[in-house]
Coordinates of C-alpha atoms in Angstrom, one line a residue:
Chain A
M1 CA 42.2 128.1 188.1
K2 CA 42.0 127.4 184.5
K3 CA 44.6 124.7 184.8
L4 CA 42.5 123.0 187.5
I5 CA 39.4 123.0 185.3
I6 CA 41.4 121.5 182.4
L7 CA 43.0 118.8 184.5
S8 CA 39.6 117.8 186.1
L9 CA 38.1 117.7 182.6
A10 CA 40.9 115.5 181.4
F11 CA 40.4 113.2 184.4
L12 CA 36.8 112.9 183.6
M13 CA 37.5 112.0 179.9
V14 CA 40.0 109.3 180.8
F15 CA 37.6 107.9 183.4
A16 CA 34.8 107.8 180.8
A17 CA 37.0 106.1 178.2
L18 CA 38.2 103.5 180.7
S19 CA 34.7 102.6 181.9
S20 CA 33.5 102.2 178.2
C21 CA 36.5 99.8 177.5
R22 CA 35.6 97.7 180.5
G23 CA 32.1 97.4 179.1
R24 CA 33.2 96.1 175.7
A25 CA 35.7 93.6 177.3
K26 CA 32.9 92.0 178.9
I27 CA 31.1 91.2 175.7
E28 CA 34.1 90.0 173.5
E29 CA 36.7 88.5 175.6
V30 CA 38.5 86.4 172.9
T31 CA 39.0 89.1 170.4
P32 CA 42.5 90.5 170.2
P33 CA 43.1 94.0 171.4
P34 CA 42.0 96.5 169.0
P35 CA 44.5 98.4 167.0
P36 CA 45.8 101.5 168.6
E37 CA 43.6 104.4 167.9
V38 CA 45.7 106.1 165.3
E39 CA 43.0 108.6 164.4
E40 CA 43.7 110.4 167.6
Q41 CA 47.5 110.5 167.1
P42 CA 48.9 113.3 165.0
K43 CA 48.9 112.3 161.3
V44 CA 52.1 111.7 159.4
E45 CA 52.2 113.7 156.2
P46 CA 51.7 111.5 153.2
V47 CA 54.9 110.5 151.2
E48 CA 55.8 113.3 148.9
K49 CA 56.6 111.9 145.5
I50 CA 59.5 113.8 144.0
E51 CA 58.9 114.0 140.3
E52 CA 62.0 116.1 139.4
P53 CA 65.0 114.1 138.2
V54 CA 67.7 113.9 140.8
T55 CA 70.7 113.5 138.3
V56 CA 71.2 115.3 135.1
K57 CA 70.2 113.1 132.2
E58 CA 72.3 113.2 129.0
P59 CA 70.4 114.5 126.0
E60 CA 69.7 112.0 123.2
L61 CA 72.8 111.7 120.9
T62 CA 72.4 112.5 117.3
E63 CA 73.6 110.0 114.7
E64 CA 76.5 112.3 113.9
E65 CA 77.5 112.4 117.5
I66 CA 77.3 108.6 117.9
F67 CA 79.5 108.3 114.8
M68 CA 82.1 110.8 116.2
S69 CA 82.2 109.0 119.5
K70 CA 83.5 105.8 117.9
T71 CA 87.0 105.0 117.0
L72 CA 88.1 104.4 113.4
E73 CA 88.6 100.7 114.2
E74 CA 85.0 100.4 115.6
I75 CA 83.6 102.1 112.5
N76 CA 85.6 100.0 110.1
L77 CA 84.5 96.9 111.9
E78 CA 80.9 97.8 111.2
A79 CA 81.9 98.2 107.6
P80 CA 79.4 100.9 106.6
L81 CA 80.8 100.9 103.1
Q82 CA 80.2 97.7 101.1
M83 CA 83.0 96.3 98.9
I84 CA 82.5 95.7 95.2
H85 CA 83.8 92.9 92.9
F86 CA 85.3 92.7 89.5
D87 CA 85.5 90.5 86.5
Y88 CA 88.6 88.4 85.9
D89 CA 91.5 90.5 84.6
K90 CA 89.2 93.5 84.4
Y91 CA 88.9 96.8 86.3
F92 CA 85.6 98.4 84.9
I93 CA 82.7 98.9 87.4
R94 CA 80.2 96.1 86.9
D95 CA 76.5 96.9 86.9
D96 CA 75.9 95.0 90.1
A97 CA 78.6 97.2 91.8
K98 CA 76.9 100.5 90.8
P99 CA 74.0 100.4 93.4
V100 CA 76.6 99.5 96.1
L101 CA 78.7 102.5 95.2
E102 CA 75.6 104.7 95.1
A103 CA 74.8 103.6 98.7
N104 CA 78.4 104.2 99.6
A105 CA 78.3 107.7 98.1
E106 CA 75.1 108.5 100.1
W107 CA 76.9 107.5 103.2
L108 CA 79.9 109.6 102.3
K109 CA 77.7 112.6 101.7
K110 CA 76.1 112.1 105.1
Y111 CA 79.5 111.9 106.8
D112 CA 81.2 114.6 104.7
A113 CA 84.4 114.8 106.8
V114 CA 85.2 111.1 106.3
V115 CA 88.3 110.3 104.2
I116 CA 88.5 106.8 102.8
L117 CA 91.1 104.5 101.4
I118 CA 90.1 102.3 98.5
E119 CA 92.1 99.0 98.4
G120 CA 92.3 97.2 95.1
H121 CA 92.8 93.5 95.3
C122 CA 93.2 90.7 92.7
D123 CA 92.9 86.9 92.6
E124 CA 95.9 84.6 92.5
R125 CA 95.6 84.0 88.7
G126 CA 97.6 87.0 87.7
T127 CA 101.3 87.7 88.0
E128 CA 102.6 89.7 91.0
E129 CA 103.7 92.7 88.9
Y130 CA 100.7 93.0 86.7
N131 CA 98.3 92.3 89.6
L132 CA 99.7 95.1 91.6
A133 CA 99.0 97.5 88.8
L134 CA 95.6 95.9 88.2
G135 CA 94.6 96.4 91.8
E136 CA 95.6 100.0 91.5
K137 CA 93.4 100.3 88.4
R138 CA 90.5 98.7 90.3
A139 CA 90.9 101.2 93.1
K140 CA 91.1 104.1 90.6
S141 CA 88.0 103.1 88.7
T142 CA 86.1 102.9 92.0
L143 CA 87.4 106.3 92.9
D144 CA 86.3 107.7 89.6
Y145 CA 82.8 106.3 90.0
L146 CA 82.4 107.7 93.4
A147 CA 83.7 111.1 92.1
S148 CA 81.1 110.9 89.3
L149 CA 78.4 110.6 92.1
G150 CA 79.6 113.8 93.6
I151 CA 82.2 112.7 96.2
S152 CA 85.3 114.9 96.2
A153 CA 88.4 112.9 95.0
E154 CA 90.2 114.8 97.7
R155 CA 88.5 112.5 100.2
I156 CA 89.6 109.3 98.5
K157 CA 93.0 107.7 98.6
T158 CA 93.9 104.5 96.8
I159 CA 96.2 101.6 97.3
S160 CA 96.8 98.2 95.7
Y161 CA 97.7 95.0 97.4
G162 CA 97.8 92.9 94.2
K163 CA 97.1 89.3 95.2
S164 CA 99.0 89.5 98.5
L165 CA 95.9 89.8 100.8
P166 CA 93.2 87.4 99.5
L167 CA 89.9 87.4 101.4
D168 CA 89.4 83.7 100.7
P169 CA 92.4 81.4 100.7
G170 CA 90.7 78.9 98.4
H171 CA 91.8 78.0 94.8
N172 CA 88.5 77.9 93.0
E173 CA 86.2 80.3 91.1
I174 CA 84.2 81.2 94.3
S175 CA 87.3 82.2 96.2
W176 CA 88.7 84.0 93.2
Q177 CA 85.5 86.0 92.7
K178 CA 85.6 87.1 96.3
N179 CA 89.2 88.1 96.1
R180 CA 88.8 90.4 93.0
R181 CA 87.5 93.3 94.9
A182 CA 87.8 97.0 95.9
Q183 CA 87.2 97.4 99.6
F184 CA 86.9 100.6 101.7
L185 CA 88.8 101.7 104.8
I186 CA 87.8 104.8 106.7
I187 CA 91.1 106.6 107.6
R188 CA 89.8 109.9 108.8
K189 CA 86.5 111.3 110.1
Chain B
M1 CA 125.9 74.5 62.4
K2 CA 126.0 73.8 66.1
I3 CA 129.0 71.4 65.6
K4 CA 130.8 74.0 63.6
W5 CA 130.4 76.6 66.4
T6 CA 131.5 74.1 69.0
L7 CA 134.6 73.3 67.0
L8 CA 135.4 76.9 66.5
G9 CA 134.8 77.5 70.2
G10 CA 137.2 74.6 71.0
I11 CA 139.8 76.1 68.8
L12 CA 139.4 79.6 70.4
I13 CA 139.8 78.1 73.9
F14 CA 142.8 76.2 72.7
L15 CA 144.4 79.3 71.2
S16 CA 143.7 81.3 74.3
V17 CA 145.1 78.7 76.5
L18 CA 148.3 78.7 74.3
I19 CA 148.9 82.4 74.9
L20 CA 148.4 82.2 78.7
H21 CA 150.9 83.8 80.8
P22 CA 151.0 83.8 84.7
Q23 CA 151.6 87.5 85.0
Q24 CA 148.9 88.6 82.6
E25 CA 145.3 89.0 83.4
V26 CA 143.8 86.1 81.6
V27 CA 140.4 86.6 80.2
I28 CA 138.8 83.9 78.0
S29 CA 135.2 84.5 76.9
I30 CA 133.2 81.4 77.3
K31 CA 130.1 81.3 75.0
E32 CA 127.1 79.2 75.7
G33 CA 126.9 75.9 73.8
M34 CA 130.7 75.4 74.2
P35 CA 131.8 72.3 75.9
A36 CA 132.6 72.9 79.6
I37 CA 136.2 73.0 80.4
P38 CA 137.6 69.8 82.0
L39 CA 138.9 70.7 85.4
A40 CA 140.7 68.4 87.8
L41 CA 139.9 69.0 91.5
P42 CA 141.9 66.4 93.5
D43 CA 141.4 66.3 97.3
F44 CA 143.0 69.2 99.1
I45 CA 146.3 68.7 100.7
V46 CA 146.1 68.9 104.5
R47 CA 149.3 70.0 106.3
S48 CA 148.1 68.9 109.6
S49 CA 146.9 65.8 111.5
L50 CA 144.3 67.6 113.4
P51 CA 140.8 66.2 112.6
E52 CA 139.4 69.7 112.6
I53 CA 141.7 70.8 109.8
I54 CA 141.0 67.6 107.8
T55 CA 137.2 68.4 108.1
I56 CA 137.8 72.0 107.0
A57 CA 139.7 70.8 103.9
R58 CA 137.0 68.3 103.1
E59 CA 134.2 71.0 103.4
L60 CA 136.1 73.5 101.3
H61 CA 136.6 70.9 98.6
K62 CA 132.9 70.0 98.6
I63 CA 131.8 73.6 98.3
I64 CA 134.2 74.5 95.5
S65 CA 133.4 71.3 93.7
D66 CA 129.6 72.0 94.0
D67 CA 130.2 75.6 92.8
L68 CA 132.2 74.6 89.7
K69 CA 129.7 71.9 88.8
Y70 CA 126.9 74.4 89.0
S71 CA 128.8 77.0 86.8
R72 CA 128.2 75.2 83.5
V73 CA 131.6 76.7 82.6
F74 CA 133.7 73.8 84.0
Q75 CA 133.3 70.1 84.0
L76 CA 134.8 68.2 86.9
L77 CA 136.8 65.1 86.0
P78 CA 135.4 62.0 87.7
K79 CA 137.4 61.2 90.8
S80 CA 138.1 57.7 89.5
Y81 CA 140.4 59.2 86.9
Y82 CA 142.9 60.2 89.5
S83 CA 143.6 56.6 90.4
Y84 CA 145.1 56.1 86.9
I85 CA 147.9 58.6 87.5
R86 CA 150.6 59.3 90.1
P87 CA 149.3 60.9 93.3
L88 CA 149.4 64.7 93.3
N89 CA 152.7 66.2 94.4
P90 CA 152.3 69.9 94.9
E91 CA 156.1 70.4 94.8
E92 CA 156.4 68.7 91.5
I93 CA 153.4 68.5 89.3
F94 CA 153.5 65.9 86.5
F95 CA 151.4 67.8 83.9
K96 CA 151.6 65.0 81.4
D97 CA 149.8 62.8 83.9
W98 CA 146.9 65.3 84.2
E99 CA 146.8 65.8 80.5
S100 CA 146.5 62.0 80.0
I101 CA 143.3 62.0 81.9
Q102 CA 142.0 65.0 79.8
A103 CA 142.3 67.7 82.4
N104 CA 142.7 71.3 81.0
I105 CA 142.9 72.9 84.4
L106 CA 144.3 71.6 87.6
F107 CA 143.2 73.1 90.9
V108 CA 145.4 72.4 93.8
G109 CA 144.1 73.3 97.3
E110 CA 146.1 73.2 100.5
V111 CA 145.0 73.7 104.1
P112 CA 148.0 74.4 106.3
E113 CA 148.3 73.8 110.0
S114 CA 146.5 76.6 112.0
E115 CA 145.5 77.2 115.6
G116 CA 142.6 78.9 117.3
K117 CA 139.5 80.1 115.5
K118 CA 141.1 80.9 112.2
F119 CA 142.0 78.7 109.3
L120 CA 144.2 79.1 106.3
F121 CA 143.5 78.0 102.7
E122 CA 145.5 78.3 99.6
G123 CA 144.4 77.6 96.1
K124 CA 146.5 77.4 92.9
I125 CA 145.3 77.0 89.4
Y126 CA 147.5 75.4 86.7
D127 CA 147.1 75.3 83.0
V128 CA 147.8 71.6 82.3
K129 CA 148.5 71.8 78.6
A130 CA 150.9 74.7 79.0
G131 CA 152.3 73.1 82.1
R132 CA 152.3 76.3 84.1
F133 CA 150.9 78.1 87.1
I134 CA 148.2 80.6 86.3
F135 CA 146.9 82.0 89.5
G136 CA 147.0 81.5 93.2
K137 CA 145.1 82.9 96.2
R138 CA 145.6 82.6 100.0
Y139 CA 142.8 83.1 102.5
Q140 CA 142.8 83.4 106.2
S141 CA 139.4 83.5 107.9
E142 CA 137.2 82.5 110.8
K143 CA 135.7 79.0 110.6
N144 CA 132.1 80.3 110.4
L145 CA 133.0 82.0 107.1
L146 CA 134.2 78.8 105.5
R147 CA 131.5 78.8 102.8
L148 CA 132.3 82.4 101.9
V149 CA 136.0 81.5 101.5
A150 CA 135.2 78.6 99.3
H151 CA 132.8 80.7 97.2
K152 CA 135.4 83.4 96.8
M153 CA 138.0 81.0 95.6
A154 CA 135.5 79.5 93.1
D155 CA 134.7 83.0 91.9
E156 CA 138.4 83.7 91.3
I157 CA 138.4 80.7 89.0
M158 CA 135.4 82.1 87.2
K159 CA 137.0 85.5 86.9
I160 CA 140.1 84.0 85.2
Y161 CA 137.7 82.8 82.5
G162 CA 136.1 86.2 82.1
E163 CA 133.0 85.4 84.1
R164 CA 131.2 87.6 86.6
E165 CA 131.3 86.6 90.3
L166 CA 128.5 84.1 90.8
F167 CA 129.1 82.1 93.9
T168 CA 129.4 85.2 96.2
S169 CA 126.2 86.7 94.7
K170 CA 123.1 87.1 96.8
I171 CA 119.4 86.6 96.2
V172 CA 117.1 89.0 98.0
F173 CA 113.5 87.8 98.4
I174 CA 110.2 88.1 100.4
S175 CA 109.3 85.5 103.0
N176 CA 106.5 85.2 105.5
R177 CA 108.4 82.7 107.6
D178 CA 108.4 85.0 110.6
G179 CA 104.8 86.0 110.4
N180 CA 104.5 88.8 107.8
D181 CA 106.1 89.5 104.4
E182 CA 109.7 90.8 105.1
L183 CA 112.9 91.0 103.1
Y184 CA 115.4 88.1 103.4
M185 CA 118.6 87.4 101.5
M186 CA 120.6 84.2 100.9
D187 CA 123.6 82.8 99.0
Y188 CA 123.1 81.6 95.4
D189 CA 122.8 78.0 96.7
G190 CA 120.2 78.7 99.3
Y191 CA 122.6 78.7 102.2
N192 CA 122.7 81.5 104.8
Q193 CA 119.1 82.6 104.6
T194 CA 119.1 85.9 106.6
R195 CA 116.3 88.2 107.6
V196 CA 116.9 91.8 106.4
T197 CA 113.9 93.8 107.6
F198 CA 112.3 93.7 111.0
N199 CA 108.9 95.4 111.1
K200 CA 105.2 94.8 111.1
N201 CA 104.8 96.2 107.6
Q202 CA 104.3 94.2 104.5
D203 CA 107.4 94.5 102.4
Y204 CA 107.4 93.7 98.7
M205 CA 109.4 93.5 95.5
P206 CA 113.0 94.0 96.5
A207 CA 115.7 94.8 93.9
W208 CA 119.5 95.0 94.3
S209 CA 121.5 98.0 93.3
A210 CA 124.2 97.4 90.7
D211 CA 126.9 97.4 93.3
G212 CA 125.0 95.0 95.6
K213 CA 125.0 97.5 98.5
K214 CA 121.5 98.7 98.5
I215 CA 118.0 97.3 98.1
A216 CA 115.0 99.2 96.7
Y217 CA 111.6 97.8 97.8
T218 CA 108.0 98.6 98.4
S219 CA 106.7 98.8 102.0
Y220 CA 103.1 99.3 103.1
R221 CA 103.2 101.9 105.7
N222 CA 100.4 104.3 106.9
N223 CA 98.0 103.2 104.2
R224 CA 100.5 103.8 101.5
A225 CA 102.7 101.5 99.4
G226 CA 105.8 103.6 99.4
L227 CA 109.2 103.0 97.7
Y228 CA 112.2 102.8 100.0
I229 CA 115.9 102.3 99.5
L230 CA 117.6 100.3 102.2
N231 CA 121.3 99.9 102.9
P232 CA 121.1 96.5 104.6
F233 CA 124.7 96.6 105.8
E234 CA 124.3 100.0 107.5
G235 CA 120.6 99.7 108.4
E236 CA 119.7 103.0 106.7
I237 CA 116.4 103.5 105.0
T238 CA 115.3 106.4 102.8
E239 CA 111.9 107.0 101.3
V240 CA 111.9 107.6 97.5
V241 CA 108.3 108.6 96.6
S242 CA 106.0 110.1 99.1
K243 CA 102.8 109.9 97.1
G244 CA 100.7 107.2 95.5
T245 CA 101.6 103.5 95.3
S246 CA 105.1 102.7 94.0
F247 CA 106.5 99.3 93.2
A248 CA 108.6 97.1 90.9
P249 CA 111.8 99.0 91.4
T250 CA 114.9 98.1 89.4
F251 CA 118.4 99.8 89.3
S252 CA 120.1 100.3 86.0
P253 CA 123.2 98.1 85.5
D254 CA 125.4 101.3 85.2
G255 CA 124.4 102.2 88.7
K256 CA 123.0 105.6 87.8
K257 CA 119.3 105.1 87.6
L258 CA 116.3 103.6 89.4
A259 CA 113.2 102.7 87.4
F260 CA 109.9 101.9 89.0
C261 CA 106.2 101.8 88.6
S262 CA 104.1 104.4 90.4
T263 CA 100.6 106.0 90.5
L264 CA 102.4 109.2 91.6
E265 CA 100.6 111.7 89.2
E266 CA 97.1 110.7 87.9
G267 CA 96.6 107.6 89.9
N268 CA 97.5 105.4 86.9
P269 CA 100.4 102.9 87.0
E270 CA 103.1 104.5 84.9
I271 CA 106.9 103.9 84.7
Y272 CA 109.1 106.5 86.2
V273 CA 112.9 106.9 86.4
A274 CA 115.0 108.6 89.1
T275 CA 118.6 108.8 90.1
S276 CA 119.9 105.8 92.0
E277 CA 119.4 107.8 95.2
G278 CA 115.7 108.2 94.2
K279 CA 116.0 111.9 93.3
K280 CA 114.9 113.8 90.2
I281 CA 111.8 111.6 89.4
K282 CA 110.8 111.7 85.8
R283 CA 107.9 110.1 84.1
L284 CA 108.6 107.8 81.1
T285 CA 105.1 106.5 80.0
F286 CA 102.0 108.5 79.3
N287 CA 99.2 106.1 78.7
K288 CA 95.8 105.3 80.1
A289 CA 96.7 101.7 80.2
I290 CA 98.9 99.9 82.8
D291 CA 102.6 100.3 82.4
T292 CA 104.7 98.3 84.9
A293 CA 107.5 95.8 85.6
P294 CA 110.5 97.7 84.2
S295 CA 113.7 95.8 83.5
W296 CA 116.9 97.5 82.2
S297 CA 119.0 96.4 79.3
P298 CA 122.6 95.6 80.4
T299 CA 123.7 98.8 78.6
S300 CA 121.2 100.9 80.7
R301 CA 120.0 102.4 77.4
E302 CA 116.7 100.6 77.1
I303 CA 113.9 99.3 79.4
A304 CA 111.7 96.3 78.9
F305 CA 108.3 96.6 80.6
T306 CA 104.8 95.2 80.7
S307 CA 101.8 97.2 79.2
D308 CA 98.2 96.3 78.5
R309 CA 97.9 99.3 76.0
G310 CA 97.0 96.8 73.3
G311 CA 94.3 95.2 75.4
T312 CA 96.2 92.4 77.1
P313 CA 99.5 92.5 79.1
Q314 CA 102.4 92.2 76.8
I315 CA 106.2 92.9 76.9
Y316 CA 107.5 96.1 75.3
I317 CA 110.9 97.8 75.0
M318 CA 111.4 101.5 75.1
D319 CA 114.5 103.7 75.1
A320 CA 115.6 104.8 78.6
E321 CA 114.1 108.2 77.9
G322 CA 110.7 106.7 77.1
S323 CA 110.6 107.0 73.4
N324 CA 110.7 104.4 70.6
V325 CA 108.3 101.9 72.2
R326 CA 107.9 98.6 70.4
R327 CA 106.2 95.3 71.3
I328 CA 108.3 92.2 71.6
S329 CA 106.0 89.5 72.9
F330 CA 103.5 87.8 70.6
G331 CA 101.4 84.7 70.4
G332 CA 99.9 84.8 73.9
S333 CA 97.3 86.8 75.8
Y334 CA 99.1 87.4 79.1
H335 CA 102.8 88.2 79.4
D336 CA 104.6 89.8 82.3
A337 CA 107.7 90.1 84.5
P338 CA 110.4 90.7 81.8
A339 CA 114.0 90.1 82.9
W340 CA 116.7 91.3 80.6
S341 CA 119.7 88.9 80.6
P342 CA 123.1 90.3 81.6
A343 CA 124.5 89.6 78.1
G344 CA 121.6 91.6 76.7
D345 CA 120.6 89.0 74.1
R346 CA 117.7 87.6 75.9
I347 CA 114.6 88.5 77.8
A348 CA 112.9 86.0 80.2
Y349 CA 109.3 86.6 81.0
I350 CA 106.1 84.9 82.3
S351 CA 103.4 83.7 80.0
R352 CA 100.0 82.7 81.3
V353 CA 98.2 79.9 79.4
D354 CA 95.1 78.3 80.9
Q355 CA 96.0 79.5 84.4
I356 CA 99.5 78.0 84.2
F357 CA 102.4 80.4 84.4
D358 CA 105.6 79.3 82.8
I359 CA 108.9 81.0 82.1
Y360 CA 109.8 81.7 78.5
V361 CA 113.0 83.1 77.1
L362 CA 113.0 85.3 74.0
N363 CA 116.3 85.5 72.1
L364 CA 116.3 89.0 70.7
R365 CA 118.8 88.2 68.0
T366 CA 117.2 85.1 66.6
E367 CA 113.6 86.1 67.8
Q368 CA 113.3 82.5 68.9
V369 CA 111.3 81.7 72.0
I370 CA 112.1 78.8 74.3
K371 CA 109.9 77.5 77.1
L372 CA 112.1 77.2 80.1
T373 CA 109.7 75.6 82.6
E374 CA 107.1 73.0 82.0
S375 CA 104.8 72.6 84.9
N376 CA 101.2 72.6 86.1
A377 CA 102.0 75.5 88.4
R378 CA 102.5 79.2 88.7
N379 CA 106.1 80.1 88.0
E380 CA 106.8 83.8 88.6
T381 CA 109.3 86.6 88.8
P382 CA 112.4 85.3 86.9
S383 CA 115.7 87.0 87.7
W384 CA 119.0 86.2 86.0
S385 CA 122.2 85.2 87.7
P386 CA 125.1 87.6 87.2
D387 CA 126.7 85.3 84.6
G388 CA 123.3 84.8 82.8
R389 CA 123.5 81.0 82.9
H390 CA 120.9 80.6 85.6
L391 CA 117.6 82.1 86.7
V392 CA 115.9 82.2 90.1
F393 CA 112.1 82.3 90.2
S394 CA 109.2 81.5 92.5
S395 CA 106.9 78.6 92.0
N396 CA 103.9 76.9 93.8
L397 CA 105.0 73.6 92.3
T398 CA 104.8 71.8 95.6
G399 CA 101.7 73.6 96.8
T400 CA 103.4 76.4 98.7
I401 CA 105.3 79.2 97.0
Q402 CA 109.1 78.5 97.1
L403 CA 112.2 79.7 95.3
Y404 CA 114.0 77.7 92.6
T405 CA 116.9 78.1 90.3
I406 CA 117.1 76.7 86.8
D407 CA 119.7 76.9 84.0
Y408 CA 119.3 78.9 80.9
D409 CA 118.4 75.7 78.9
G410 CA 115.8 74.4 81.3
S411 CA 118.1 71.9 83.1
N412 CA 119.2 71.7 86.7
L413 CA 116.1 72.7 88.6
R414 CA 117.0 73.3 92.3
R415 CA 114.8 74.2 95.2
L416 CA 116.3 76.8 97.5
T417 CA 113.7 77.5 100.2
S418 CA 111.2 75.5 102.3
N419 CA 110.5 77.7 105.3
G420 CA 107.2 79.6 105.0
E421 CA 106.3 81.0 101.6
N422 CA 109.0 82.7 99.6
K423 CA 108.6 84.9 96.5
L424 CA 109.8 87.9 94.5
P425 CA 113.5 87.0 94.2
D426 CA 116.1 89.3 92.8
W427 CA 119.6 88.0 92.1
S428 CA 122.4 90.5 92.7
R429 CA 124.7 91.5 89.8

């Protein structure tokens, strides 16, 4: 019995709806059909925004970790330690080289596992034999200065190339000045 | 004074020639400043009609002739003189003929018939005045060793006159012709330039052992300039010092010791000495200044070296134990690269004046200094020939660094290399 009542009620409703539609159609014949009556359909749940990260994000690297991730070649290419220059025939540390070495010492204190090689170089206006010794002296006075700034001499090795590896192949004062130098190579970290 | 000595020398040679005997070992000491001995070197006799043999004879003659001319001991008679006398007959030599054109020595070379890859060569030396045969030598060899055979023969002639072998000596040097600095060696005349080391390392400052079998040199490996001893004929390498930078090696003429410069102990360039195998390293200099470039006296009892202990680089001599140091270079502000002559009476070195490097020779007996090179260039690293009449050195005379030889009196400048840049020569003993 209940079913019958529900069915007849449904019939009545559909009939009423249809008759009202007909009524409107008479007034506005050119308008397109109205949109489907979505209100009456079951509503789709609104899109759930997922705020949680799906993949694990790497934590920000510390400077130390970035440093360790690089190869020695990459670090040396960046040349964190600036070279210094010398006077003709001399191996004492010039005043303009001191701040450079101080900055280098700071860097070495920061990266305290780093071992460096100081290369002593000369210009072409000295003899092969004496120049090789002079390059060694330049490397040694650079080492001594860094040691005086608190860098352990254990972390520093020296080598001399004499005049065999000029930075600038020219034969003038500008080239010679560039070539009289102590430069740094990081050999361990 | 010079004339007197020359006369005396002439008499000495004359007397020595008089007492020559074929069976005896003939040793005549030739002193510098003496007139060169007139030597006749007629064309070699060819016992064959094969064009190849004729070419061999001509080449041998050319090389021996060049060697003897270079020696400064002999003076070759002009070829035109031979047309004044009867042609050479090896079976019956008319010594009077050769005497008439002022020959003291007659060299007769013969190239007999031979087949295959080998050739034969026979050389005979005659004392013209005494009219007798002094010495003869026969060689059989492959054709590619023709230059060596000729040099050996020429050295035999030198040995008769009390000289060290010169023409078979070798010069070791550094060249970058194949990319990086490596060891090379060549004959005294620049022929047979041969690569000795094959690596990617920078090799530096080679020095022959007294017996010419080993070479000590510096090699840059693993961020270190280490000292190595190489046996180039066996291909063996041993490391001498495993700490610091070590360079400028030099073997003592008695074959027992090896001196070198090293930063072994306190990081300061000092002179050390070891056995010729590089063992038992002992420090010789104790000085805050630079001490480098050692060079042994021929007696192996003293060492010349460079030091800037007085403010500028100068040449000093010390006893082989490191004591008794005395300065020997004066009058300049930059002296380096001493090379003690085989006779012991002279030291060649480089002096820098206004950016020009020239070779000077100090006579230790007279304390006279002569300037050997006169150039607007950098002349470096002099090394004496075994007989002490010539020096090899490097120079950037032509714009690139090349090797040259020059005679003890500044004459006869010869260029030996042209391929790449070539430097740091050392002439074998």
